[in-house]
Short mmCIF file of C-alpha atoms in Angstrom, two decimals:
data_model
loop_
_atom_site.label_atom_id
_atom_site.label_comp_id
_atom_site.label_asym_id
_atom_site.label_seq_id
_atom_site.Cartn_x
_atom_site.Cartn_y
_atom_site.Cartn_z
CA GLY A 1 11.61 13.81 35.20
CA SER A 2 10.75 17.50 35.31
CA GLY A 3 9.66 17.78 38.90
CA VAL A 4 10.98 19.21 41.98
CA GLU A 5 14.24 17.18 42.08
CA VAL A 6 15.31 18.60 38.65
CA ASP A 7 14.10 22.06 39.82
CA THR A 8 16.45 21.66 42.83
CA TYR A 9 19.63 20.72 40.68
CA LEU A 10 18.97 23.50 38.15
CA TYR A 11 18.56 26.06 40.91
CA ALA A 12 21.54 25.17 42.69
CA ILE A 13 23.90 25.23 39.61
CA SER A 14 22.06 28.22 37.94
CA THR A 15 23.93 31.15 39.52
CA PRO A 16 27.49 29.34 39.75
CA THR A 17 26.88 28.38 35.89
CA PHE A 18 26.13 32.00 35.05
CA THR A 19 29.27 33.20 37.01
CA ALA A 20 31.54 30.71 35.33
CA GLY A 21 30.02 31.28 31.90
CA MET A 22 30.52 35.09 31.99
CA VAL A 23 34.27 34.72 32.82
CA ALA A 24 34.65 31.97 30.20
CA ALA A 25 33.17 34.26 27.62
CA LEU A 26 35.45 37.03 28.80
CA LEU A 27 38.31 34.73 28.51
CA SER A 28 37.29 33.60 24.99
CA TYR A 29 36.91 37.00 23.64
CA THR A 30 40.19 38.60 25.02
CA VAL A 31 42.78 35.81 25.72
CA VAL A 32 42.72 34.32 22.21
CA PRO A 33 43.58 37.39 20.27
CA ARG A 34 46.30 38.17 22.96
CA MET A 35 47.91 34.80 22.41
CA VAL A 36 47.66 35.37 18.55
CA GLN A 37 49.34 38.78 18.76
CA HIS A 38 52.42 37.23 20.57
CA ALA A 39 52.57 34.30 18.20
CA ASN A 40 56.18 35.13 17.22
CA PHE A 41 57.32 35.85 20.80
CA PRO A 42 56.99 32.63 22.68
CA GLN A 43 58.53 34.12 25.88
CA GLN A 44 55.92 36.68 26.06
CA GLN A 45 53.24 33.99 25.48
CA ASN A 46 54.66 32.01 28.38
CA ARG A 47 54.67 35.02 30.78
CA PHE A 48 51.12 35.80 29.81
CA ILE A 49 49.96 32.11 30.29
CA VAL A 50 51.32 31.58 33.82
CA SER A 51 50.14 35.01 34.84
CA LEU A 52 46.66 34.19 33.46
CA LEU A 53 46.80 30.80 35.29
CA ALA A 54 47.98 32.52 38.50
CA LEU A 55 44.90 34.95 38.18
CA VAL A 56 42.16 32.35 37.76
CA LEU A 57 43.71 30.00 40.24
CA SER A 58 43.27 32.89 42.71
CA ILE A 59 39.80 33.60 41.69
CA GLY A 60 38.97 29.85 41.87
CA PHE A 61 40.34 29.55 45.23
CA ILE A 62 38.61 32.58 46.68
CA MET A 63 35.31 31.07 45.21
CA PHE A 64 35.80 27.88 46.83
CA LEU A 65 36.48 29.68 50.27
CA LEU A 66 33.36 31.93 49.77
CA SER A 67 31.21 28.93 48.55
CA PRO A 68 29.58 28.66 52.11
CA LEU A 69 28.40 32.43 52.00
CA LEU A 70 27.38 32.21 48.33
CA SER A 71 25.39 29.25 49.05
CA TYR A 72 23.63 30.97 51.87
CA VAL A 73 22.64 33.85 49.83
CA GLN A 74 21.33 31.60 47.14
CA ASN A 75 19.21 29.77 49.74
CA GLN A 76 17.91 32.98 50.95
CA LEU A 77 16.55 34.07 47.40
CA ILE A 78 14.35 31.15 47.09
CA PRO A 79 10.71 31.51 48.22
CA GLN A 80 10.14 30.09 51.72
CA ASN A 81 7.07 28.02 50.54
CA SER A 82 9.11 26.38 47.61
CA LEU A 83 9.59 22.56 47.74
CA ILE A 84 13.16 23.01 46.75
CA GLN A 85 14.18 23.70 50.19
CA GLN A 86 12.58 20.53 51.44
CA GLN A 87 15.00 18.45 49.46
CA SER A 88 17.56 16.66 51.63
CA ASN A 89 20.53 17.22 49.05
CA PHE A 90 19.73 21.08 48.33
CA LEU A 91 22.50 22.39 50.53
CA GLN A 92 25.00 19.83 49.45
CA LEU A 93 24.07 20.72 45.63
CA LEU A 94 24.63 24.46 46.49
CA LEU A 95 28.17 23.96 47.65
CA ILE A 96 28.93 21.58 44.89
CA GLY A 97 27.65 24.25 42.49
CA TRP A 98 30.28 26.93 43.56
CA SER A 99 33.00 24.30 43.34
CA ILE A 100 32.00 23.41 39.79
CA ALA A 101 32.07 27.17 38.83
CA ALA A 102 35.69 27.48 40.34
CA THR A 103 36.82 24.63 38.29
CA GLN A 104 35.04 25.68 35.13
CA ILE A 105 36.74 29.14 35.24
CA ILE A 106 40.35 27.60 35.46
CA LEU A 107 39.38 25.19 32.60
CA ALA A 108 38.02 28.01 30.37
CA ALA A 109 41.31 29.91 30.83
CA LEU A 110 43.46 26.96 29.71
CA CYS A 111 41.13 26.16 26.81
CA ALA A 112 41.34 29.86 25.66
CA VAL A 113 45.22 29.50 25.99
CA LEU A 114 45.17 26.29 23.86
CA THR A 115 42.90 27.88 21.12
CA GLY A 116 45.24 30.72 20.93
CA LEU A 117 48.24 28.41 20.43
CA ASN A 118 46.43 26.87 17.31
CA ASN A 119 44.96 23.85 19.25
CA PRO A 120 41.32 24.26 18.78
CA ILE A 121 40.60 20.66 18.55
CA ILE A 122 42.04 19.77 21.88
CA ALA A 123 40.25 22.91 23.54
CA THR A 124 36.77 21.95 22.13
CA ALA A 125 37.41 18.17 22.99
CA LEU A 126 38.17 19.14 26.61
CA ASN A 127 34.68 20.98 26.84
CA LEU A 128 32.98 17.49 26.49
CA GLY A 129 34.77 16.11 29.65
CA PRO A 130 32.08 17.60 32.03
CA TYR A 131 29.36 15.86 30.05
CA PHE A 132 31.06 12.53 29.94
CA GLY A 133 31.66 12.88 33.67
CA MET A 134 27.76 13.26 34.11
CA LEU A 135 27.00 10.22 32.19
CA VAL A 136 29.55 8.06 33.87
CA PHE A 137 28.19 8.99 37.36
CA MET A 138 24.43 8.68 36.01
CA LEU A 139 25.38 5.20 34.90
CA THR A 140 27.29 4.14 37.98
CA PHE A 141 25.34 5.67 40.74
CA ARG A 142 21.71 4.98 39.48
CA THR A 143 20.20 4.79 42.85
CA SER A 144 21.49 8.15 44.03
CA GLY A 145 19.77 11.47 43.83
CA THR A 146 20.49 14.50 41.55
CA GLU A 147 23.60 15.08 43.35
CA GLN A 148 25.17 12.54 41.14
CA LEU A 149 24.91 14.94 38.14
CA ALA A 150 26.55 17.83 40.07
CA TYR A 151 29.53 15.35 41.35
CA GLY A 152 29.81 13.91 37.73
CA LEU A 153 29.96 17.49 36.40
CA LEU A 154 32.61 18.25 38.78
CA ALA A 155 34.63 15.28 38.12
CA GLY A 156 34.45 15.57 34.27
CA THR A 157 35.43 19.32 34.56
CA GLY A 158 38.38 18.26 36.90
CA SER A 159 39.49 15.64 34.52
CA SER A 160 39.43 18.11 31.56
CA LEU A 161 41.45 20.52 33.72
CA LEU A 162 44.20 17.84 34.37
CA ILE A 163 44.48 17.10 30.77
CA ALA A 164 44.58 20.87 29.66
CA PHE A 165 47.25 21.41 32.36
CA PHE A 166 49.42 18.17 31.12
CA ALA A 167 49.06 19.60 27.52
CA LEU A 168 50.59 23.09 28.69
CA LYS A 169 52.89 21.64 31.32
CA ARG A 170 56.10 22.72 29.47
CA ARG A 171 54.91 26.23 29.09
CA ILE A 172 53.65 26.45 32.77
CA LEU A 173 56.09 24.63 34.87
CA LYS A 174 59.25 26.17 33.47
CA HIS A 175 58.05 29.70 33.52
CA TRP A 176 55.98 29.71 36.51
CA SER A 177 58.28 32.22 38.46
CA GLN A 178 57.64 34.88 35.54
CA ALA A 179 53.96 35.23 36.50
CA ALA A 180 53.50 38.89 36.91
CA TRP A 181 50.16 41.03 37.50
CA ALA A 182 51.33 43.47 34.74
CA ASN A 183 50.81 40.77 32.30
CA VAL A 184 47.11 40.51 32.88
CA ARG A 185 46.51 44.02 34.15
CA GLU A 186 44.92 45.23 31.01
CA LEU A 187 42.79 42.08 30.62
CA VAL A 188 41.24 42.86 34.10
CA ILE A 189 40.79 46.53 33.59
CA ARG A 190 38.73 45.99 30.34
CA SER A 191 36.91 42.98 31.64
CA PRO A 192 33.96 44.63 33.24
CA TYR A 193 32.49 45.88 30.08
CA THR A 194 33.06 42.57 28.29
CA ILE A 195 31.61 40.55 31.04
CA VAL A 196 28.47 42.72 31.20
CA ALA A 197 28.16 42.34 27.34
CA MET A 198 28.48 38.69 27.44
CA SER A 199 26.02 38.11 30.39
CA CYS A 200 23.00 37.94 28.04
CA PHE A 201 24.22 34.50 27.10
CA SER A 202 24.38 32.99 30.46
CA ILE A 203 22.26 35.15 32.90
CA TYR A 204 18.97 33.62 31.61
CA VAL A 205 19.58 30.83 34.10
CA VAL A 206 19.72 33.31 37.15
CA VAL A 207 16.51 35.16 35.90
CA ASP A 208 14.79 31.62 35.38
CA SER A 209 15.84 30.42 38.93
CA PHE A 210 14.27 33.60 40.25
CA TRP A 211 10.94 33.56 38.63
CA ALA A 212 10.33 29.97 37.58
CA THR A 213 10.51 29.00 41.28
CA ARG A 214 7.50 31.42 41.71
CA ALA A 215 5.60 30.20 38.76
CA GLY A 216 5.17 26.55 40.05
CA ASP A 217 6.92 23.19 40.43
CA GLY A 218 8.52 21.81 37.50
CA VAL A 219 8.55 25.08 35.45
CA LEU A 220 12.32 25.57 36.01
CA ALA A 221 12.86 22.02 34.95
CA SER A 222 10.78 22.55 31.69
CA LEU A 223 12.60 25.64 30.89
CA GLY A 224 15.98 23.89 31.48
CA TYR A 225 15.24 21.01 29.01
CA SER A 226 13.88 23.39 26.39
CA GLN A 227 16.64 26.04 26.51
CA ARG A 228 19.36 23.37 26.42
CA ILE A 229 17.75 21.80 23.25
CA THR A 230 17.60 25.22 21.58
CA ILE A 231 21.05 26.65 22.69
CA ALA A 232 22.71 23.36 21.90
CA LEU A 233 21.24 22.96 18.32
CA GLY A 234 21.73 26.70 17.47
CA ASN A 235 25.09 26.64 18.50
CA LEU A 236 25.82 23.55 16.50
CA ALA A 237 24.26 25.29 13.47
CA ILE A 238 26.28 28.41 13.58
CA ALA A 239 29.74 27.30 15.19
CA GLY A 240 31.35 26.60 11.80
CA PRO A 241 30.15 29.75 10.11
CA SER A 242 31.00 31.94 12.94
CA ALA A 243 34.42 30.63 13.21
CA LEU A 244 35.16 31.24 9.47
CA LEU A 245 33.35 34.44 9.01
CA VAL A 246 34.52 36.62 12.18
CA PRO A 247 38.23 36.70 10.88
CA LYS A 248 37.02 37.90 7.43
CA PHE A 249 34.84 40.65 8.95
CA SER A 250 37.97 41.69 11.21
CA ALA A 251 40.07 41.94 7.84
CA LEU A 252 37.31 43.95 6.28
CA VAL A 253 37.05 46.30 9.30
CA ALA A 254 40.66 46.81 9.24
CA LYS A 255 40.59 47.77 5.59
CA GLY A 256 37.60 50.01 6.15
CA ILE A 257 35.79 49.16 2.90
CA ARG A 258 32.12 49.77 3.73
CA SER A 259 30.63 48.14 0.51
CA ASP A 260 32.38 44.94 1.04
CA PHE A 261 31.41 44.96 4.69
CA ASP A 262 27.84 45.55 3.94
CA THR A 263 27.73 42.64 1.35
CA MET A 264 29.08 40.33 3.81
CA LEU A 265 26.97 41.32 6.57
CA LYS A 266 23.79 40.97 4.74
CA ARG A 267 24.72 37.48 3.39
CA THR A 268 25.78 36.44 6.95
CA LEU A 269 22.45 37.53 8.55
CA VAL A 270 20.34 36.10 5.77
CA THR A 271 22.08 32.87 5.88
CA THR A 272 21.90 32.73 9.78
CA LEU A 273 18.16 33.65 9.38
CA LEU A 274 17.54 30.60 7.02
CA ILE A 275 19.52 28.25 9.03
CA GLY A 276 17.79 29.36 12.36
CA GLY A 277 14.38 29.43 10.67
CA THR A 278 14.59 26.04 9.00
CA LEU A 279 15.78 24.67 12.41
CA ALA A 280 12.95 26.32 14.26
CA VAL A 281 10.24 24.97 11.83
CA GLY A 282 11.77 21.51 12.00
CA LEU A 283 11.75 21.58 15.89
CA PHE A 284 8.22 23.02 15.95
CA ALA A 285 6.81 20.34 13.76
CA GLY A 286 8.74 17.47 15.42
CA ALA A 287 8.77 18.91 19.10
CA THR A 288 6.56 16.20 20.42
CA GLN A 289 8.34 13.25 18.77
CA LEU A 290 11.80 14.85 19.80
CA ILE A 291 10.94 15.25 23.42
CA GLU A 292 9.30 11.81 23.81
CA LEU A 293 12.58 10.31 21.94
CA LEU A 294 15.00 12.14 24.17
CA PHE A 295 13.48 12.06 27.61
CA VAL A 296 10.28 9.92 28.06
CA ARG A 297 11.64 7.12 30.29
CA GLY A 298 11.82 6.47 34.08
CA GLU A 299 10.45 9.37 35.99
CA PHE A 300 9.77 11.47 32.90
CA ASP A 301 6.23 10.69 31.96
CA GLN A 302 3.90 12.03 29.20
CA ASN A 303 2.73 14.87 31.27
CA ASN A 304 6.28 16.03 31.65
CA ALA A 305 6.58 15.82 27.76
CA VAL A 306 3.63 17.91 27.09
CA SER A 307 5.08 20.63 29.59
CA VAL A 308 8.33 20.75 27.90
CA VAL A 309 6.92 20.74 24.46
CA ASN A 310 4.76 23.73 25.13
CA VAL A 311 7.76 25.70 26.56
CA LEU A 312 10.11 24.60 23.77
CA LYS A 313 7.65 25.92 20.90
CA ASN A 314 7.56 29.29 22.50
CA CYS A 315 11.21 29.48 22.95
CA LEU A 316 11.89 28.71 19.31
CA PRO A 317 11.54 32.43 18.12
CA GLY A 318 14.05 33.34 20.78
CA MET A 319 16.44 30.69 19.26
CA VAL A 320 16.21 32.25 15.79
CA PHE A 321 16.98 35.82 16.99
CA SER A 322 19.55 34.66 19.55
CA LEU A 323 21.62 33.17 16.62
CA LEU A 324 21.14 36.39 14.64
CA SER A 325 22.25 38.42 17.73
CA VAL A 326 25.34 36.14 18.49
CA MET A 327 26.62 37.02 14.68
CA CYS A 328 25.87 40.63 15.16
CA LEU A 329 27.73 40.82 18.48
CA ARG A 330 30.67 39.02 17.07
CA VAL A 331 30.87 41.48 14.25
CA LEU A 332 30.45 44.30 16.53
CA PHE A 333 33.67 43.21 18.58
CA CYS A 334 35.59 43.58 15.16
CA PHE A 335 35.48 47.38 15.64
CA LYS A 336 37.42 49.13 18.27
CA ASP A 337 35.83 50.39 21.32
CA SER A 338 32.76 48.38 21.21
CA GLU A 339 32.86 47.07 24.68
CA LYS A 340 30.74 49.99 26.19
CA PRO A 341 27.83 49.76 23.63
CA ALA A 342 27.79 45.95 23.86
CA ALA A 343 27.82 46.23 27.71
CA LEU A 344 24.89 48.37 27.43
CA LEU A 345 23.08 45.79 25.22
CA GLY A 346 23.95 43.21 27.99
CA VAL A 347 22.29 45.37 30.49
CA PHE A 348 19.25 45.95 28.30
CA TRP A 349 18.86 42.28 27.79
CA VAL A 350 18.88 41.41 31.59
CA MET A 351 16.39 44.23 32.47
CA THR A 352 14.08 43.21 29.60
CA TYR A 353 14.00 39.56 30.38
CA PHE A 354 13.48 40.18 34.07
CA LEU A 355 10.69 42.58 33.57
CA LEU A 356 8.93 40.60 30.86
CA SER A 357 9.13 37.35 32.90
CA TRP A 358 7.56 39.20 35.85
CA TYR A 359 4.87 40.51 33.59
CA LEU A 360 3.96 37.17 31.92
CA LEU A 361 4.47 35.12 35.22
CA ASN A 362 0.76 34.27 35.36
CA LEU A 363 1.28 32.33 32.15
CA SER A 364 3.65 29.93 34.03
CA GLY A 365 6.32 28.21 31.95
CA LYS A 366 4.68 29.47 28.70
CA GLY A 367 4.96 33.07 29.84
CA LEU A 368 8.56 32.78 30.59
CA ALA A 369 9.35 31.22 27.42
CA ILE A 370 7.48 34.02 25.44
CA ALA A 371 9.38 36.67 27.50
CA TYR A 372 12.63 34.73 26.38
CA SER A 373 11.70 35.01 22.80
CA LEU A 374 10.68 38.70 23.11
CA THR A 375 13.78 39.72 24.77
CA TRP A 376 15.99 38.26 22.04
CA ILE A 377 13.93 39.80 19.25
CA LEU A 378 14.27 43.30 20.94
CA TYR A 379 17.94 42.68 21.71
CA PHE A 380 18.70 41.75 18.11
CA PHE A 381 17.33 45.04 16.64
CA GLY A 382 19.22 46.98 19.37
CA ALA A 383 22.56 45.07 18.34
CA PHE A 384 21.77 45.71 14.62
CA PHE A 385 21.24 49.31 15.17
CA ILE A 386 24.50 49.79 17.01
CA LEU A 387 26.25 47.83 14.25
CA LEU A 388 24.83 50.10 11.52
CA HIS A 389 26.09 53.13 13.53
CA LYS A 390 29.65 51.48 13.70
CA ARG A 391 29.77 50.78 10.04
CA LYS A 392 29.42 54.59 9.38
CA THR A 393 33.17 54.66 10.41
CA LEU A 394 34.07 52.73 7.28
CA ILE A 395 35.03 54.45 4.08
CA GLU A 396 32.29 54.49 1.42
#
């Protein structure tokens, strides 16, 4: 359904998911290039791997220890009159959420290492583990509440983590004594800017959990369903082009030829716009049929479907411009010293979405969806402007 039970689950995992997502994005943007740079020096790679693993294990352990305090803070941020606090499994879900985040951070580090070792298929497949875990628990414990989703997510993530560790065991176990802070110090020092820059791709769940719980029961659930559809389909549409084009942009930036760079940038953005626009038009036309096919069963009735459809349609412009923004940001990171301007963009996204959500709160879920789309539109033009400024460093 899309009622208070789903609201409770989404609220409980929102902040932990955001935290893990930011760290995962940081690792994706920094660990993979570091592994590739040392491709011809396996001993240096091994020292970096065990040092990185020691770092993320420490972070995960501290997060696990602090989970009661973090859960308490989350609990205090929710309105006192919200029905979420009346759910019997609410506090349980809060604690599970932070355990999930700790596990996801460790898994993200190992997946980044595997990608850097030219094992992208294994790394990508491991990201499916959490979803298989959720499916298994949903089918096995049908009479339980939404905590089954959280336990399934935790079990699936843990299973993927064990597989990743097994795949890297020879590099980890034989070199564990070589772990040293110096091997990951540069990564940590530069991480704040990158984390802030990447926050725009995951912090929406925190902003949603703050304002949607004030917009009415079921609003957070409707946003959650809609955003998961647009983000999943959008990522699927540009994952391939992004993986192929970013190395080419890096090579063009290294050569410093502006004309070739401009030509590829125009083609990339036009192609992304065509793909995203076609996908958005198709989703807008078939939104009702898609939602009914995917969700209408059990507790999810026709009224729930109408609510999700209305939110989904207003999220579609945001989907298109988020795809354009992803491409701009990936190209921007091909230039040196792009962390600070990218971080400013991240702060801009957070402030804009928060303020627009506040301003449009009276429109309930539709208002938050409009705020989401407007934020991505403004963010894209900001990212594009910074990218044009960076291209001036290239040779005519």
